Amino acid sequence: MKIYIRSASSISPQETFNNPLFLNELSEYPNNRLTCIEPDYNELIDPKLSRRMSRIIKMSVASALSCLKDAEITNPDAIITGTAYGCLEDSGIFLANMVEQDEEPITPTAFVQSTHNTIGAQIALLLKCNRYNNTFVSGGVSFENALLDATMLLMEKDTDNVLVGGMDEITDMSHTVLSRMGLYKRKPVPNRDLFKLNSKGTIGGEGAAFFLLAGTPSKNDIACIDALTTFYKPGDITETAQQVNSFLTAQSINCNDIDLLITGNNGDTRNDEIYVQLQQLLFGGIPTVSYKNLCGEYPTSTGFALWMGANVIKTNSIPAILNYKGTAQNKINKVLIYNHYQNTHHSLILISSC
Amino acid sequence: MDKLIADLKEQISVQLKLKNIKPEDIGDEEPLFGAGLGLDSLDVLELIVLLKQKYKLKVSAEDGPKVFRSVKSMAEHIIAKQVQNV
């Protein structure tokens, strides 16, 4: 069953929010941390309601509201979110408060707002939406699991539309911790040069992307989701290739039917080796773009990739700022997004023109 | 009393993240809840913690509605408790 993307909205380290131009200019960052370009929230969210919201909640709520507006939907049948880190800023605040206050009673707001499902709940509260509301916290496939849940809901036919989103934020604390763990490059690397260096580590990123999905077509759909799958810790590259082949075969297509491959290369040689090998085994000659020089690495970055893929199909164009390899097709009908997060969580999302 | 009220307004503004309301714009006797500042139940918890952290005061459930009526009533409660403790 096809799932129709009626609208898509993204707040990211690029000028993606409410921008009619599709990735026309690269926003550059000189170091290993890409932070979102945020709108003026006072124009989007009632200040009385937003005063308790942390940055990730505001980014997500703004993205969700914009997505609904574009789809001309006031109240969706379901709200599903996917986030690995949740509301990290508030988690850090209340943990720091506990230490600073010698475990005496601390202010409740940061704790209340720190749970992973706060974002879905805040959107529901704003919309007064009492319907299905679910949040997936599954590491590097949190967004994909939210998407899968949305797909299954729509397949059950009781639901006409679903608002689904993926979001994660980077904070000073998380950037420091993840740097210590060796996730990021040791020396500052501008995002423009992410794919030019052969070194370990990547650059940190964040973002909030929302989609209004429907089970029936409309004249305003921007793209369709044909299928998606996830797999966990494949043993070797052969197993990964088998997973990709099985996925495509189930859709009655092969690699040559893919007009554009979007891969999750993040500039870390340990990470990108898998994409290089897969290119040799399966995807040789298929036009390919990578996207993490635009949004950085974070567990729900496939939300940004899906937003990007849907807009590639909608505009039938590949922005010049993307790291493009291959010969462009006249018409981009099928786009495959393949990403893995630290070679643990792998995902495939196949989208097509409607 | 005036200094205490001014301090409380500043502390309430920070604690409750009232970004669009300046501390000096909060009236001394303006109701904190309902038609006044429009605070809610979560804010009550914040105010209870504020009094505990800044003034080492506990507010009982019976005293709550009276204490948190306005900034002035909070200040009066703080002074009354401080006098009791002398």
Short mmCIF file of C-alpha atoms in Angstrom, two decimals:
data_model
loop_
_atom_site.label_atom_id
_atom_site.label_comp_id
_atom_site.label_asym_id
_atom_site.label_seq_id
_atom_site.Cartn_x
_atom_site.Cartn_y
_atom_site.Cartn_z
CA MET A 1 0.00 0.00 0.00
CA LYS A 2 1.26 3.45 -0.92
CA ILE A 3 1.38 6.11 1.75
CA TYR A 4 0.95 9.64 0.48
CA ILE A 5 3.05 12.51 1.83
CA ARG A 6 0.68 15.45 1.79
CA SER A 7 3.10 17.92 3.33
CA ALA A 8 6.55 18.01 4.85
CA SER A 9 8.21 20.53 7.12
CA SER A 10 11.71 20.68 8.49
CA ILE A 11 13.65 22.84 10.91
CA SER A 12 17.31 22.05 10.37
CA PRO A 13 20.75 23.67 10.29
CA GLN A 14 19.85 24.80 6.75
CA GLU A 15 17.25 27.38 5.67
CA THR A 16 14.55 24.75 5.30
CA PHE A 17 11.66 26.14 7.33
CA ASN A 18 8.92 27.84 5.30
CA ASN A 19 11.45 28.52 2.56
CA PRO A 20 10.02 28.20 -0.95
CA LEU A 21 13.55 27.73 -2.28
CA PHE A 22 14.76 24.16 -1.91
CA LEU A 23 18.27 24.05 -0.38
CA ASN A 24 19.48 26.81 -2.68
CA GLU A 25 22.37 27.88 -0.46
CA LEU A 26 24.60 26.01 1.98
CA SER A 27 24.62 27.35 5.54
CA GLU A 28 28.18 26.88 6.67
CA TYR A 29 29.42 25.92 10.12
CA PRO A 30 33.11 26.17 11.00
CA ASN A 31 33.22 23.47 13.69
CA ASN A 32 31.85 20.05 14.57
CA ARG A 33 28.41 21.18 15.62
CA LEU A 34 25.50 22.14 13.38
CA THR A 35 22.62 23.88 15.13
CA CYS A 36 19.18 24.53 13.74
CA ILE A 37 18.18 27.79 12.13
CA GLU A 38 15.12 28.61 14.18
CA PRO A 39 12.17 30.82 13.27
CA ASP A 40 10.65 33.55 15.46
CA TYR A 41 8.45 31.36 17.63
CA ASN A 42 6.35 34.30 18.87
CA GLU A 43 4.77 34.38 15.42
CA LEU A 44 3.98 30.67 15.55
CA ILE A 45 3.24 29.70 19.15
CA ASP A 46 1.33 31.67 21.80
CA PRO A 47 4.07 33.02 24.15
CA LYS A 48 1.95 31.98 27.15
CA LEU A 49 2.13 28.39 25.92
CA SER A 50 5.73 28.44 24.74
CA ARG A 51 7.30 29.87 27.91
CA ARG A 52 7.94 26.40 29.37
CA MET A 53 8.95 24.82 26.08
CA SER A 54 12.60 23.96 25.54
CA ARG A 55 14.29 24.47 22.18
CA ILE A 56 13.53 20.97 20.82
CA ILE A 57 9.86 21.28 21.81
CA LYS A 58 9.54 24.66 20.14
CA MET A 59 11.31 23.42 16.99
CA SER A 60 9.07 20.37 16.82
CA VAL A 61 5.82 22.20 17.56
CA ALA A 62 6.63 24.87 14.95
CA SER A 63 7.51 22.23 12.38
CA ALA A 64 4.36 20.22 13.16
CA LEU A 65 2.07 23.27 12.94
CA SER A 66 3.62 24.33 9.64
CA CYS A 67 3.19 20.81 8.27
CA LEU A 68 -0.49 20.74 9.24
CA LYS A 69 -1.05 24.19 7.76
CA ASP A 70 0.48 23.15 4.44
CA ALA A 71 -1.73 20.05 4.38
CA GLU A 72 -4.78 22.15 5.35
CA ILE A 73 -5.49 19.80 8.26
CA THR A 74 -6.48 21.29 11.60
CA ASN A 75 -6.62 18.12 13.68
CA PRO A 76 -4.90 14.91 12.56
CA ASP A 77 -6.22 11.41 13.31
CA ALA A 78 -2.95 10.50 15.03
CA ILE A 79 0.27 12.08 16.22
CA ILE A 80 3.38 9.90 16.20
CA THR A 81 6.88 11.04 17.07
CA GLY A 82 10.28 9.40 17.03
CA THR A 83 13.20 10.67 19.07
CA ALA A 84 16.32 9.03 20.45
CA TYR A 85 17.38 11.68 22.92
CA GLY A 86 14.01 13.26 23.72
CA CYS A 87 14.07 16.58 25.53
CA LEU A 88 17.73 16.48 26.37
CA GLU A 89 18.06 20.11 27.48
CA ASP A 90 15.41 19.72 30.20
CA SER A 91 16.87 16.34 31.23
CA GLY A 92 20.23 18.07 31.72
CA ILE A 93 18.63 20.94 33.66
CA PHE A 94 16.81 18.77 36.17
CA LEU A 95 19.78 16.43 36.67
CA ALA A 96 22.06 19.43 37.28
CA ASN A 97 19.44 20.90 39.66
CA MET A 98 19.38 17.67 41.66
CA VAL A 99 23.12 17.89 42.16
CA GLU A 100 23.19 21.63 42.87
CA GLN A 101 20.27 21.43 45.34
CA ASP A 102 21.79 18.47 47.22
CA GLU A 103 18.83 16.33 46.18
CA GLU A 104 16.38 18.65 47.92
CA PRO A 105 13.05 19.21 46.12
CA ILE A 106 13.67 20.80 42.74
CA THR A 107 11.48 22.72 40.32
CA PRO A 108 9.12 20.35 38.54
CA THR A 109 8.89 21.90 35.08
CA ALA A 110 12.22 20.64 33.71
CA PHE A 111 11.40 17.11 34.90
CA VAL A 112 7.86 17.20 33.52
CA GLN A 113 9.15 18.48 30.18
CA SER A 114 12.10 16.11 29.97
CA THR A 115 10.27 12.94 28.99
CA HIS A 116 10.54 11.73 25.42
CA ASN A 117 6.80 11.92 24.78
CA THR A 118 6.56 15.58 25.82
CA ILE A 119 6.78 16.69 22.20
CA GLY A 120 3.87 14.58 20.96
CA ALA A 121 1.91 15.61 24.05
CA GLN A 122 2.58 19.34 23.55
CA ILE A 123 1.41 19.15 19.94
CA ALA A 124 -1.74 17.30 21.06
CA LEU A 125 -2.40 19.85 23.81
CA LEU A 126 -2.05 22.75 21.39
CA LEU A 127 -4.36 21.11 18.86
CA LYS A 128 -6.71 19.73 21.54
CA CYS A 129 -6.21 16.39 19.80
CA ASN A 130 -7.37 13.48 21.98
CA ARG A 131 -6.70 10.81 19.40
CA TYR A 132 -3.90 8.24 18.99
CA ASN A 133 -0.60 9.60 20.31
CA ASN A 134 2.55 7.56 20.43
CA THR A 135 6.30 8.15 20.73
CA PHE A 136 9.06 5.80 19.63
CA VAL A 137 12.42 5.83 21.35
CA SER A 138 14.50 3.32 19.44
CA GLY A 139 17.94 4.82 19.00
CA GLY A 140 18.93 5.25 15.37
CA VAL A 141 15.59 3.97 14.02
CA SER A 142 13.26 6.03 16.24
CA PHE A 143 11.93 7.99 13.29
CA GLU A 144 11.61 4.89 11.12
CA ASN A 145 9.57 3.13 13.81
CA ALA A 146 7.29 6.15 14.08
CA LEU A 147 6.92 6.02 10.30
CA LEU A 148 6.21 2.30 10.41
CA ASP A 149 3.52 2.79 13.06
CA ALA A 150 1.95 5.54 10.93
CA THR A 151 2.00 3.25 7.90
CA MET A 152 0.31 0.42 9.79
CA LEU A 153 -2.33 2.77 11.19
CA LEU A 154 -3.15 4.00 7.70
CA MET A 155 -3.28 0.42 6.39
CA GLU A 156 -5.91 -0.42 8.99
CA LYS A 157 -8.21 2.03 7.14
CA ASP A 158 -9.67 3.54 10.34
CA THR A 159 -7.26 6.44 10.08
CA ASP A 160 -7.29 8.98 7.27
CA ASN A 161 -4.19 10.95 8.15
CA VAL A 162 -1.27 10.85 10.55
CA LEU A 163 1.12 13.56 11.67
CA VAL A 164 4.50 11.90 12.07
CA GLY A 165 7.79 13.48 13.03
CA GLY A 166 11.38 12.78 13.96
CA MET A 167 13.44 15.08 16.14
CA ASP A 168 16.59 15.27 18.20
CA GLU A 169 18.58 18.12 19.66
CA ILE A 170 22.20 18.63 20.53
CA THR A 171 23.09 20.41 23.77
CA ASP A 172 26.41 21.56 25.24
CA MET A 173 26.28 18.59 27.59
CA SER A 174 25.47 15.97 24.95
CA HIS A 175 28.04 17.39 22.54
CA THR A 176 30.71 17.14 25.22
CA VAL A 177 29.73 13.60 26.19
CA LEU A 178 29.48 12.35 22.61
CA SER A 179 32.80 14.02 21.78
CA ARG A 180 34.43 12.13 24.64
CA MET A 181 32.94 8.93 23.28
CA GLY A 182 34.70 9.59 19.97
CA LEU A 183 31.59 10.21 17.88
CA TYR A 184 32.80 13.57 16.58
CA LYS A 185 36.01 14.61 14.84
CA ARG A 186 38.76 15.77 17.16
CA LYS A 187 39.60 18.87 15.15
CA PRO A 188 37.03 21.40 13.91
CA VAL A 189 35.88 20.51 10.42
CA PRO A 190 33.60 22.83 8.42
CA ASN A 191 30.50 21.04 7.16
CA ARG A 192 31.47 22.10 3.62
CA ASP A 193 34.53 19.84 3.87
CA LEU A 194 32.89 16.91 5.67
CA PHE A 195 33.38 14.45 2.81
CA LYS A 196 36.84 15.68 1.81
CA LEU A 197 38.69 14.31 4.83
CA ASN A 198 39.43 10.67 5.44
CA SER A 199 39.37 10.63 9.21
CA LYS A 200 37.49 9.21 12.12
CA GLY A 201 34.53 10.98 13.68
CA THR A 202 31.67 12.99 12.28
CA ILE A 203 29.98 16.33 13.01
CA GLY A 204 27.06 16.71 15.39
CA GLY A 205 23.66 17.79 14.18
CA GLU A 206 20.02 18.16 15.08
CA GLY A 207 16.64 18.77 13.55
CA ALA A 208 12.89 18.36 13.61
CA ALA A 209 11.01 17.08 10.55
CA PHE A 210 7.28 16.48 10.30
CA PHE A 211 5.10 14.85 7.66
CA LEU A 212 1.39 14.66 7.14
CA LEU A 213 0.73 11.19 5.76
CA ALA A 214 -2.49 9.92 4.23
CA GLY A 215 -3.72 6.56 2.98
CA THR A 216 -5.57 8.00 0.01
CA PRO A 217 -4.21 10.23 -2.77
CA SER A 218 -4.95 13.91 -3.24
CA LYS A 219 -3.90 16.42 -5.86
CA ASN A 220 -1.47 18.06 -3.42
CA ASP A 221 0.67 15.04 -2.50
CA ILE A 222 4.38 15.70 -2.86
CA ALA A 223 5.57 12.07 -2.90
CA CYS A 224 4.63 8.55 -1.82
CA ILE A 225 6.25 6.17 0.62
CA ASP A 226 6.34 2.78 -1.10
CA ALA A 227 8.01 0.81 1.67
CA LEU A 228 10.40 0.96 4.59
CA THR A 229 12.32 -1.49 6.67
CA THR A 230 14.91 -1.57 9.41
CA PHE A 231 17.52 -4.11 10.39
CA TYR A 232 19.82 -4.42 13.35
CA LYS A 233 23.58 -5.08 13.43
CA PRO A 234 24.10 -7.00 10.18
CA GLY A 235 26.98 -9.46 10.47
CA ASP A 236 28.85 -8.23 7.41
CA ILE A 237 28.44 -6.34 4.15
CA THR A 238 27.04 -9.45 2.42
CA GLU A 239 24.20 -9.59 4.91
CA THR A 240 23.56 -5.86 4.43
CA ALA A 241 23.46 -6.34 0.66
CA GLN A 242 21.04 -9.25 1.11
CA GLN A 243 18.77 -7.05 3.20
CA VAL A 244 18.77 -4.37 0.50
CA ASN A 245 18.09 -6.91 -2.25
CA SER A 246 15.26 -8.53 -0.30
CA PHE A 247 13.71 -5.13 0.32
CA LEU A 248 13.83 -4.15 -3.35
CA THR A 249 12.65 -7.58 -4.52
CA ALA A 250 9.62 -7.32 -2.21
CA GLN A 251 8.78 -4.13 -4.11
CA SER A 252 9.28 -5.92 -7.46
CA ILE A 253 12.17 -3.68 -8.41
CA ASN A 254 15.96 -3.88 -8.54
CA CYS A 255 18.79 -1.41 -8.06
CA ASN A 256 18.57 -0.17 -11.64
CA ASP A 257 15.05 1.12 -11.01
CA ILE A 258 16.37 3.58 -8.43
CA ASP A 259 16.72 7.09 -9.88
CA LEU A 260 18.47 8.51 -6.85
CA LEU A 261 20.09 6.97 -3.80
CA ILE A 262 20.34 9.08 -0.66
CA THR A 263 22.96 7.72 1.71
CA GLY A 264 23.80 8.55 5.30
CA ASN A 265 27.55 9.08 4.85
CA ASN A 266 28.75 11.15 7.78
CA GLY A 267 32.44 11.68 7.01
CA ASP A 268 33.62 9.06 9.51
CA THR A 269 35.76 6.49 7.70
CA ARG A 270 34.52 3.71 10.03
CA ASN A 271 30.94 4.59 9.17
CA ASP A 272 31.28 5.37 5.48
CA GLU A 273 33.13 2.19 4.60
CA ILE A 274 29.75 0.39 4.55
CA TYR A 275 28.39 2.81 1.94
CA VAL A 276 31.54 2.44 -0.17
CA GLN A 277 31.30 -1.35 -0.10
CA LEU A 278 27.59 -1.31 -0.86
CA GLN A 279 28.24 1.03 -3.77
CA GLN A 280 30.67 -1.52 -5.19
CA LEU A 281 28.39 -4.49 -4.56
CA LEU A 282 24.99 -3.10 -5.50
CA PHE A 283 24.68 0.55 -6.34
CA GLY A 284 27.42 1.11 -8.94
CA GLY A 285 26.32 3.72 -11.49
CA ILE A 286 23.26 4.87 -9.53
CA PRO A 287 23.16 8.64 -8.92
CA THR A 288 23.87 9.19 -5.25
CA VAL A 289 23.73 12.07 -2.79
CA SER A 290 24.71 12.30 0.86
CA TYR A 291 23.05 14.73 3.24
CA LYS A 292 24.82 14.87 6.59
CA ASN A 293 27.03 17.80 5.53
CA LEU A 294 23.75 19.74 5.69
CA CYS A 295 22.24 18.54 8.97
CA GLY A 296 25.05 16.75 10.82
CA GLU A 297 24.80 13.32 12.42
CA TYR A 298 21.96 12.54 14.83
CA PRO A 299 19.82 9.46 15.39
CA THR A 300 16.72 10.76 13.61
CA SER A 301 18.51 12.38 10.66
CA THR A 302 16.45 10.23 8.27
CA GLY A 303 13.63 12.68 8.98
CA PHE A 304 15.73 15.30 7.21
CA ALA A 305 16.61 12.77 4.48
CA LEU A 306 12.93 12.00 3.88
CA TRP A 307 12.08 15.70 3.76
CA MET A 308 14.91 16.15 1.26
CA GLY A 309 13.96 13.10 -0.85
CA ALA A 310 10.30 14.16 -0.99
CA ASN A 311 11.32 17.62 -2.16
CA VAL A 312 13.71 16.19 -4.76
CA ILE A 313 10.73 14.31 -6.21
CA LYS A 314 8.39 17.29 -5.86
CA THR A 315 10.75 19.69 -7.62
CA ASN A 316 12.39 17.04 -9.83
CA SER A 317 15.71 18.67 -9.01
CA ILE A 318 18.84 17.94 -7.05
CA PRO A 319 20.19 21.04 -5.30
CA ALA A 320 23.75 21.95 -6.22
CA ILE A 321 24.82 22.02 -2.57
CA LEU A 322 24.33 18.25 -2.29
CA ASN A 323 27.34 16.00 -2.66
CA TYR A 324 26.16 14.51 -5.97
CA LYS A 325 27.73 11.57 -7.75
CA GLY A 326 26.51 10.11 -11.02
CA THR A 327 24.53 11.12 -14.06
CA ALA A 328 21.28 12.94 -13.47
CA GLN A 329 18.03 11.36 -14.66
CA ASN A 330 15.52 13.42 -16.61
CA LYS A 331 12.75 12.46 -14.27
CA ILE A 332 13.32 11.37 -10.68
CA ASN A 333 10.60 8.86 -9.89
CA LYS A 334 12.12 6.56 -7.31
CA VAL A 335 14.38 7.55 -4.44
CA LEU A 336 15.89 5.11 -1.99
CA ILE A 337 17.14 6.38 1.37
CA TYR A 338 19.68 4.14 3.04
CA ASN A 339 21.11 5.12 6.40
CA HIS A 340 22.79 3.41 9.28
CA TYR A 341 23.53 4.82 12.70
CA GLN A 342 26.93 3.65 13.94
CA ASN A 343 26.53 0.38 12.03
CA THR A 344 23.90 -0.68 14.55
CA HIS A 345 20.56 0.52 13.28
CA HIS A 346 20.10 0.35 9.51
CA SER A 347 17.09 1.57 7.57
CA LEU A 348 15.76 1.66 4.02
CA ILE A 349 12.96 4.00 2.91
CA LEU A 350 11.69 3.85 -0.66
CA ILE A 351 9.75 6.83 -1.93
CA SER A 352 8.36 7.63 -5.36
CA SER A 353 6.49 10.22 -7.31
CA CYS A 354 2.69 9.98 -7.02
CA MET B 1 8.50 45.13 52.26
CA ASP B 2 8.95 47.02 48.96
CA LYS B 3 12.39 45.50 48.44
CA LEU B 4 11.03 42.02 49.17
CA ILE B 5 8.15 42.50 46.72
CA ALA B 6 10.56 43.68 44.02
CA ASP B 7 12.82 40.68 44.66
CA LEU B 8 9.87 38.30 44.50
CA LYS B 9 8.69 39.74 41.20
CA GLU B 10 12.16 39.27 39.73
CA GLN B 11 12.40 35.71 41.07
CA ILE B 12 8.91 34.76 39.85
CA SER B 13 9.68 36.16 36.41
CA VAL B 14 12.85 34.07 36.13
CA GLN B 15 11.46 30.90 37.72
CA LEU B 16 8.30 30.87 35.61
CA LYS B 17 10.06 32.12 32.45
CA LEU B 18 7.63 35.02 32.01
CA LYS B 19 9.60 36.40 29.08
CA ASN B 20 6.86 38.69 27.81
CA ILE B 21 6.08 40.20 31.21
CA LYS B 22 8.58 42.51 32.90
CA PRO B 23 8.87 42.03 36.68
CA GLU B 24 7.88 45.67 37.27
CA ASP B 25 4.70 45.13 35.25
CA ILE B 26 3.40 42.60 37.77
CA GLY B 27 1.03 44.39 40.16
CA ASP B 28 1.64 43.98 43.90
CA GLU B 29 -1.91 42.76 44.46
CA GLU B 30 -2.57 41.39 40.98
CA PRO B 31 -4.00 37.85 41.23
CA LEU B 32 -1.34 35.32 40.24
CA PHE B 33 -3.92 32.83 38.97
CA GLY B 34 -7.05 33.07 36.87
CA ALA B 35 -7.69 36.49 35.38
CA GLY B 36 -4.42 37.99 36.65
CA LEU B 37 -1.10 36.57 35.51
CA GLY B 38 -2.89 33.40 34.37
CA LEU B 39 -0.58 30.97 36.12
CA ASP B 40 -1.56 27.30 36.43
CA SER B 41 -1.11 24.31 38.77
CA LEU B 42 2.42 23.56 37.57
CA ASP B 43 3.37 27.13 38.42
CA VAL B 44 2.14 26.58 42.00
CA LEU B 45 4.74 23.83 42.35
CA GLU B 46 7.38 26.19 40.99
CA LEU B 47 6.38 28.85 43.53
CA ILE B 48 6.47 26.32 46.39
CA VAL B 49 10.01 25.33 45.38
CA LEU B 50 10.97 29.00 45.01
CA LEU B 51 9.92 29.77 48.61
CA LYS B 52 11.72 26.65 49.82
CA GLN B 53 14.96 27.43 47.99
CA LYS B 54 15.15 31.20 48.43
CA TYR B 55 13.45 31.69 51.81
CA LYS B 56 13.65 28.21 53.45
CA LEU B 57 9.88 28.22 53.87
CA LYS B 58 7.36 25.42 53.54
CA VAL B 59 3.81 26.26 52.58
CA SER B 60 1.05 24.00 53.89
CA ALA B 61 -1.87 22.91 51.71
CA GLU B 62 -4.27 25.00 53.85
CA ASP B 63 -2.14 28.15 53.55
CA GLY B 64 -1.49 27.74 49.80
CA PRO B 65 -4.52 29.59 48.35
CA LYS B 66 -3.98 32.52 50.73
CA VAL B 67 -0.20 32.72 50.29
CA PHE B 68 -0.22 32.49 46.49
CA ARG B 69 -3.01 35.00 45.96
CA SER B 70 -0.60 37.77 44.89
CA VAL B 71 3.02 38.85 45.17
CA LYS B 72 2.08 40.99 48.16
CA SER B 73 0.47 38.04 49.97
CA MET B 74 3.60 35.98 49.35
CA ALA B 75 5.74 38.79 50.80
CA GLU B 76 3.44 39.06 53.85
CA HIS B 77 3.72 35.32 54.41
CA ILE B 78 7.54 35.47 54.22
CA ILE B 79 7.70 38.37 56.71
CA ALA B 80 5.21 36.69 59.09
CA LYS B 81 7.24 33.47 59.09
CA GLN B 82 10.51 35.34 59.55
CA VAL B 83 9.03 37.19 62.58
CA GLN B 84 7.81 33.84 64.03
CA ASN B 85 11.30 32.38 63.68
CA VAL B 86 13.06 35.26 65.46
#
